[in-house]
Short mmCIF file of C-alpha atoms and ligand atoms in Angstrom, two decimals:
data_model
loop_
_atom_site.label_atom_id
_atom_site.label_comp_id
_atom_site.label_asym_id
_atom_site.label_seq_id
_atom_site.Cartn_x
_atom_site.Cartn_y
_atom_site.Cartn_z
CA MET A 1 7.94 158.55 52.48
CA ILE A 2 10.49 159.16 49.79
CA ASN A 3 12.98 162.61 50.16
CA LYS A 4 14.40 162.28 47.04
CA PRO A 5 17.09 164.62 45.37
CA ALA A 6 18.82 163.90 41.88
CA ALA A 7 21.43 161.97 43.54
CA SER A 8 19.77 160.54 46.65
CA ASP A 9 21.86 160.07 49.79
CA PRO A 10 20.94 156.39 50.52
CA ARG A 11 21.18 156.82 54.46
CA THR A 12 18.56 159.48 54.08
CA VAL A 13 16.46 158.69 51.11
CA PHE A 14 13.72 157.10 53.24
CA ASP A 15 12.63 158.22 56.58
CA LYS A 16 14.24 156.35 59.19
CA VAL A 17 12.46 153.60 60.54
CA ASP A 18 12.16 154.04 64.41
CA PRO A 19 9.71 151.65 65.57
CA PRO A 20 8.19 151.46 69.27
CA LYS A 21 7.96 147.95 70.79
CA GLN A 22 4.92 146.10 69.13
CA THR A 23 4.08 142.70 68.78
CA GLN A 24 1.27 141.15 66.45
CA PRO A 25 0.44 137.37 66.49
CA GLU A 26 2.02 135.32 63.66
CA PRO A 27 2.19 135.95 60.72
CA GLY A 28 1.41 139.69 61.44
CA LEU A 29 -0.36 142.26 59.08
CA GLY A 30 1.56 144.98 57.25
CA ILE A 31 -1.32 147.22 57.92
CA GLU A 32 -0.92 147.18 61.49
CA MET A 33 2.89 147.94 61.51
CA GLU A 34 3.81 151.27 63.28
CA PRO A 35 5.17 152.96 61.14
CA LEU A 36 3.90 151.41 57.89
CA ALA A 37 6.37 150.20 55.48
CA ASP A 38 6.94 151.45 52.16
CA ILE A 39 5.78 148.59 49.65
CA GLY A 40 5.63 150.92 46.34
CA ILE A 41 2.19 151.58 46.03
CA ASP A 42 2.87 155.33 45.59
CA THR A 43 6.83 155.11 45.23
CA TYR A 44 7.56 152.66 42.61
CA GLN A 45 7.69 153.75 39.03
CA GLY A 46 7.43 151.04 36.16
CA THR A 47 9.16 151.44 32.80
CA GLY A 48 7.43 148.01 31.13
CA ARG A 49 10.29 145.79 31.84
CA LEU A 50 7.93 142.81 32.59
CA LYS A 51 5.67 143.14 29.78
CA GLY A 52 3.59 140.32 29.13
CA ARG A 53 5.06 138.17 31.84
CA LYS A 54 2.95 136.11 34.23
CA ALA A 55 4.24 135.74 38.00
CA LEU A 56 3.31 134.16 40.99
CA VAL A 57 4.87 135.65 44.17
CA THR A 58 4.23 133.48 47.63
CA GLY A 59 3.91 135.67 50.54
CA GLY A 60 2.89 138.55 48.48
CA ASP A 61 0.25 139.88 50.73
CA SER A 62 3.11 141.99 52.73
CA GLY A 63 6.61 142.85 52.91
CA ILE A 64 9.05 142.21 50.68
CA GLY A 65 6.84 139.74 48.51
CA ALA A 66 4.29 142.67 48.53
CA ALA A 67 6.56 145.28 47.19
CA THR A 68 7.55 142.60 44.42
CA ALA A 69 4.10 141.87 43.24
CA ILE A 70 3.37 145.48 42.86
CA ALA A 71 6.67 146.52 41.03
CA TYR A 72 5.79 143.24 38.75
CA ALA A 73 2.36 144.49 37.74
CA LYS A 74 3.75 148.26 37.40
CA GLU A 75 6.37 146.62 35.19
CA GLY A 76 3.61 145.09 32.98
CA ALA A 77 3.24 141.46 34.33
CA ASP A 78 0.07 140.00 35.63
CA VAL A 79 0.57 138.72 39.06
CA ALA A 80 -0.77 136.04 41.65
CA ILE A 81 -0.10 136.23 45.03
CA ALA A 82 -0.04 133.41 47.89
CA TYR A 83 -0.59 134.15 51.30
CA LEU A 84 -2.17 132.43 54.53
CA PRO A 85 -5.84 133.06 54.89
CA SER A 86 -5.59 135.50 58.16
CA GLU A 87 -3.74 137.94 55.56
CA GLN A 88 -6.44 138.56 53.29
CA ALA A 89 -6.78 142.33 54.55
CA ASP A 90 -3.04 142.84 53.47
CA ALA A 91 -3.57 141.00 50.31
CA ASP A 92 -6.60 143.33 49.30
CA ARG A 93 -4.74 146.47 49.44
CA VAL A 94 -1.88 144.59 47.16
CA ILE A 95 -4.48 142.95 44.54
CA LYS A 96 -5.92 146.63 44.45
CA ALA A 97 -2.71 148.06 43.24
CA ILE A 98 -1.82 145.31 40.86
CA GLU A 99 -5.29 146.09 39.32
CA ASP A 100 -4.61 149.71 39.40
CA ALA A 101 -1.53 149.35 37.48
CA GLY A 102 -3.90 147.49 35.00
CA GLN A 103 -2.72 144.10 35.15
CA LYS A 104 -4.56 140.91 36.08
CA ALA A 105 -4.26 139.89 39.82
CA PHE A 106 -5.04 136.49 41.23
CA ALA A 107 -5.26 135.67 44.94
CA TYR A 108 -4.95 132.05 46.46
CA PRO A 109 -4.87 131.68 49.93
CA GLY A 110 -3.47 128.91 51.73
CA ASP A 111 -0.62 126.93 53.57
CA ILE A 112 2.41 126.12 51.53
CA ALA A 113 3.16 123.53 54.05
CA ASP A 114 0.38 121.65 52.82
CA LYS A 115 1.42 119.80 49.60
CA SER A 116 -1.85 119.71 47.99
CA TYR A 117 -2.33 123.20 48.49
CA ALA A 118 0.92 123.81 46.92
CA ARG A 119 0.20 121.64 43.96
CA LYS A 120 -3.13 123.74 43.68
CA LEU A 121 -1.78 127.13 44.05
CA ILE A 122 0.10 126.30 40.95
CA ASP A 123 -2.29 124.63 38.90
CA GLU A 124 -5.08 127.60 39.64
CA THR A 125 -2.29 130.12 39.09
CA VAL A 126 -1.52 128.66 35.48
CA LYS A 127 -5.17 128.85 35.00
CA ALA A 128 -6.29 132.26 36.03
CA LEU A 129 -2.88 133.91 34.36
CA GLY A 130 -2.69 131.46 31.41
CA GLY A 131 0.75 130.62 32.41
CA LEU A 132 3.63 130.99 34.69
CA ASP A 133 7.01 131.98 33.78
CA THR A 134 8.29 134.03 36.98
CA LEU A 135 8.15 131.98 40.24
CA VAL A 136 9.25 134.04 43.23
CA ASN A 137 9.73 131.49 46.30
CA ASN A 138 9.39 134.32 49.14
CA ALA A 139 7.13 133.02 51.94
CA SER A 140 8.77 132.05 55.17
CA ARG A 141 8.51 132.27 58.71
CA GLN A 142 10.51 133.54 61.55
CA ILE A 143 10.18 132.97 65.11
CA TRP A 144 12.80 133.84 67.52
CA ALA A 145 14.06 131.90 70.68
CA GLU A 146 16.88 132.42 73.00
CA GLY A 147 19.43 129.59 71.94
CA LEU A 148 18.88 126.23 70.69
CA GLU A 149 17.45 124.57 73.74
CA ASN A 150 14.48 127.14 73.72
CA ILE A 151 13.60 126.19 70.34
CA ALA A 152 10.37 124.12 70.99
CA ASP A 153 10.37 121.08 68.69
CA GLU A 154 6.94 121.95 67.11
CA GLN A 155 8.27 125.22 66.36
CA PHE A 156 11.49 123.87 64.61
CA GLU A 157 9.40 121.50 62.54
CA ARG A 158 7.02 123.98 61.61
CA THR A 159 9.79 126.25 60.29
CA MET A 160 11.18 123.42 58.22
CA GLN A 161 7.87 122.50 57.03
CA VAL A 162 7.19 126.01 55.57
CA ASN A 163 10.14 127.49 54.77
CA LEU A 164 11.98 124.18 53.32
CA MET A 165 9.04 121.61 52.51
CA GLY A 166 6.71 124.24 51.32
CA THR A 167 9.26 125.85 49.09
CA PHE A 168 10.11 122.43 47.85
CA TYR A 169 6.51 121.80 47.00
CA VAL A 170 5.80 125.22 44.97
CA THR A 171 8.66 124.89 43.30
CA LYS A 172 8.28 121.22 41.96
CA ALA A 173 4.78 121.64 41.07
CA ALA A 174 5.84 124.94 39.13
CA LEU A 175 8.57 123.32 37.08
CA GLU A 176 6.51 121.50 34.63
CA HIS A 177 4.84 125.07 33.58
CA LEU A 178 8.18 126.63 33.24
CA LYS A 179 9.47 127.11 29.63
CA PRO A 180 13.02 128.46 28.37
CA GLY A 181 13.05 132.29 29.57
CA ALA A 182 11.48 131.62 32.78
CA SER A 183 12.97 132.61 36.33
CA ILE A 184 13.04 131.13 39.67
CA ILE A 185 13.63 133.69 42.45
CA PHE A 186 14.40 132.44 45.71
CA THR A 187 14.45 134.85 49.11
CA THR A 188 17.12 134.11 51.18
CA SER A 189 18.83 136.27 53.71
CA ILE A 190 21.87 137.58 55.36
CA GLN A 191 21.11 134.95 58.04
CA ALA A 192 22.36 132.35 55.84
CA TYR A 193 25.86 133.88 55.91
CA GLN A 194 25.37 135.59 59.49
CA PRO A 195 23.12 133.71 61.53
CA SER A 196 21.86 135.25 64.74
CA GLU A 197 21.80 133.06 67.86
CA THR A 198 18.15 133.95 68.49
CA LEU A 199 17.58 132.63 64.88
CA LEU A 200 19.22 129.11 64.42
CA ASP A 201 16.36 127.32 63.09
CA TYR A 202 15.34 130.02 60.51
CA ALA A 203 18.80 131.19 59.58
CA MET A 204 19.82 127.45 58.58
CA THR A 205 16.63 127.12 56.31
CA LYS A 206 17.67 130.49 54.48
CA ALA A 207 21.30 129.07 53.97
CA ALA A 208 19.61 125.67 52.67
CA LEU A 209 17.41 127.79 50.27
CA ASN A 210 20.41 129.77 49.39
CA ASN A 211 22.04 126.13 48.45
CA LEU A 212 19.13 124.95 46.82
CA SER A 213 18.94 127.84 44.33
CA LYS A 214 22.49 127.50 43.15
CA GLY A 215 21.80 123.88 42.88
CA LEU A 216 18.70 123.87 41.04
CA ALA A 217 20.80 126.64 38.70
CA THR A 218 23.03 124.10 37.99
CA GLU A 219 20.00 121.90 36.81
CA LEU A 220 17.86 124.51 35.05
CA THR A 221 20.37 126.77 33.23
CA PRO A 222 21.24 124.55 30.52
CA LYS A 223 17.41 124.43 29.83
CA GLY A 224 17.32 128.17 29.35
CA ILE A 225 15.58 128.71 33.07
CA ARG A 226 17.61 130.88 35.16
CA VAL A 227 17.42 130.35 39.10
CA ASN A 228 18.83 133.30 41.55
CA ALA A 229 18.24 134.26 45.11
CA VAL A 230 17.94 137.66 46.99
CA ALA A 231 19.42 138.05 50.14
CA PRO A 232 17.91 140.82 52.11
CA GLY A 233 19.26 142.83 55.37
CA PRO A 234 17.07 143.98 57.99
CA ILE A 235 13.79 145.15 56.00
CA TRP A 236 11.03 146.43 58.33
CA THR A 237 8.14 144.05 57.30
CA PRO A 238 5.49 142.29 59.80
CA LEU A 239 7.74 139.09 59.99
CA GLN A 240 9.70 141.05 62.56
CA PRO A 241 6.97 142.36 64.99
CA SER A 242 5.04 138.94 64.70
CA HIS A 243 7.60 137.10 67.16
CA GLY A 244 10.12 137.37 64.30
CA GLN A 245 12.67 139.32 67.14
CA PRO A 246 12.61 139.67 70.68
CA GLN A 247 11.29 143.37 71.68
CA GLU A 248 14.94 144.84 72.18
CA LYS A 249 15.50 144.16 68.68
CA ILE A 250 12.39 145.94 67.57
CA GLU A 251 13.28 149.66 69.16
CA GLY A 252 16.20 150.68 66.87
CA PHE A 253 15.46 147.96 64.00
CA GLY A 254 18.01 147.86 61.54
CA GLN A 255 19.97 150.84 62.61
CA HIS A 256 22.96 148.73 63.41
CA ALA A 257 23.32 148.26 59.46
CA PRO A 258 26.14 150.21 57.85
CA LEU A 259 23.49 152.51 56.27
CA GLY A 260 22.22 153.05 59.86
CA ARG A 261 18.67 152.54 59.12
CA ALA A 262 16.54 149.45 58.47
CA GLY A 263 15.34 148.88 54.60
CA HIS A 264 11.70 149.55 53.56
CA PRO A 265 10.28 146.46 51.26
CA VAL A 266 10.28 148.93 48.01
CA GLU A 267 13.81 149.11 48.16
CA LEU A 268 13.87 145.60 47.19
CA ALA A 269 11.88 145.63 44.32
CA GLY A 270 14.70 146.66 41.55
CA ALA A 271 16.52 143.69 42.58
CA TYR A 272 13.64 141.29 41.95
CA VAL A 273 12.33 142.78 38.91
CA TYR A 274 16.18 142.82 37.61
CA LEU A 275 16.70 138.90 38.08
CA ALA A 276 13.02 138.31 36.57
CA SER A 277 13.71 140.75 33.51
CA ASP A 278 15.72 139.99 30.14
CA GLU A 279 18.43 142.27 31.34
CA SER A 280 19.81 139.65 33.69
CA SER A 281 19.78 137.18 30.50
CA TYR A 282 23.49 136.00 31.69
CA THR A 283 22.91 135.75 35.26
CA SER A 284 21.74 132.48 37.13
CA GLY A 285 23.13 130.77 40.19
CA GLU A 286 23.45 134.43 41.79
CA THR A 287 22.64 135.56 45.30
CA LEU A 288 21.92 139.42 45.15
CA GLY A 289 22.37 140.99 48.64
CA VAL A 290 20.53 143.83 49.71
CA THR A 291 21.65 144.54 53.10
CA GLY A 292 21.97 147.87 53.92
CA GLY A 293 25.75 147.82 53.52
CA SER A 294 26.56 144.22 55.30
CA VAL A 295 28.69 142.37 53.21
CA THR A 296 28.34 138.77 52.12
CA PRO A 297 30.61 136.42 50.62
P1 NAD B 301 6.36 139.25 55.52
O1 NAD B 301 5.49 138.60 56.80
O2 NAD B 301 5.64 140.28 55.01
O3 NAD B 301 6.25 138.33 54.33
C1 NAD B 301 6.48 136.72 54.57
C2 NAD B 301 5.34 136.18 54.19
O4 NAD B 301 5.35 134.64 54.28
C3 NAD B 301 4.01 136.15 54.83
O5 NAD B 301 3.15 137.51 54.39
C4 NAD B 301 2.96 135.18 54.68
O6 NAD B 301 2.02 135.29 53.58
C5 NAD B 301 3.97 134.16 54.06
N1 NAD B 301 4.11 133.05 55.02
C6 NAD B 301 4.23 132.47 56.16
N2 NAD B 301 4.05 131.15 56.28
C7 NAD B 301 3.57 130.71 55.29
C8 NAD B 301 2.75 129.53 55.17
N3 NAD B 301 2.80 128.58 56.03
N4 NAD B 301 1.73 129.34 53.93
C9 NAD B 301 1.66 130.36 52.94
N5 NAD B 301 2.49 131.55 53.27
C10 NAD B 301 3.25 131.75 54.59
O7 NAD B 301 7.78 139.69 55.81
P2 NAD B 301 9.11 139.96 54.94
O8 NAD B 301 10.44 140.30 55.72
O9 NAD B 301 8.64 140.40 53.67
O10 NAD B 301 9.48 138.25 54.56
C11 NAD B 301 9.48 138.07 53.02
C12 NAD B 301 10.83 136.99 53.07
O11 NAD B 301 11.88 137.93 53.01
C13 NAD B 301 10.87 135.90 53.95
O12 NAD B 301 11.61 134.75 53.15
C14 NAD B 301 11.91 136.30 54.98
O13 NAD B 301 12.74 135.04 55.44
C15 NAD B 301 13.06 137.27 54.01
N6 NAD B 301 13.69 138.00 54.61
C16 NAD B 301 13.28 139.11 55.38
C17 NAD B 301 14.12 139.81 56.00
C18 NAD B 301 13.77 141.17 56.82
O14 NAD B 301 14.24 141.66 57.59
N7 NAD B 301 12.21 141.43 56.86
C19 NAD B 301 15.27 139.66 55.90
C20 NAD B 301 15.66 138.74 55.32
C21 NAD B 301 15.28 137.93 54.57
MG1 MG B 302 2.15 138.70 55.40
#
């Protein structure tokens, strides 16, 4: 819930997230989190900044992707979301919020590591929305392990398949539909610059995606397509209690950030709206940190 005077103190504008220990099976559900995270259903206010846009948000069922999908709809965009089939209950909540904003919603669950799903996701999205001009590559997995020797080979491979190969398949399939004016946004992480010893495989995928956003910007900016990234700090989402962190890091989650608290997903929404909208028409190849004050290069 938001506590909002005229000029809000960022340390206290949201209730402090102080979660008890909790675990969920991967990928976790936002509706099962304690406390619930604010994804903007009641708190985000749109002002028509994305009127007429057609967006796809991967991992749009929960957390940062859900906050982005809901904000995009409240800004006037039609929105498709992709997620894993086990996340339908979370997806239903987001679909309702998009429709409540008066926009078209399209949901297409599946595994982005599956090449043929990734292609179908783009084809079906384009069919359902009548085009695509905004792609938010936000889906990722994060499973913690105590150092490199404890990362099982299968875990490592799956993290690469989802975070890197899945994002590549989706982006490649989308390119033929994107025209000048389109925007691609990657979700990277503070982990791209400051890897935790418990997240070595995850962190390297975030550094790679950060790099891809810049390389792809070099290719596409001269064609009128902007490519940027958002690098979040510690945000309270289902990624964390579904084996994303050891239990001792769930208690007190995010309280080491300079603002003294974890972020809520809705606090990311403005960054994704900005990078999709014409307000950022001269910005491409940039990574916008939303870290609670931890500095990034
Ligand atoms: P989240 O769990 O709500 O979102 C991640 C989503 O990824 C899931 O909802 C799921 O739908 C999707 N996903 C995972 N595996 C998939 C697969 N194989 N196929 C299709 N979809 C799949 O958590 P979140 O924290 O909102 O994560 C969103 C993004 O933010 C991720 O890229 C994550 O790396 C990044 N991030 C999160 C934090 C944080 O502190 N929460 C910090 C930095 C970066
Ligand atoms: Mg989810």
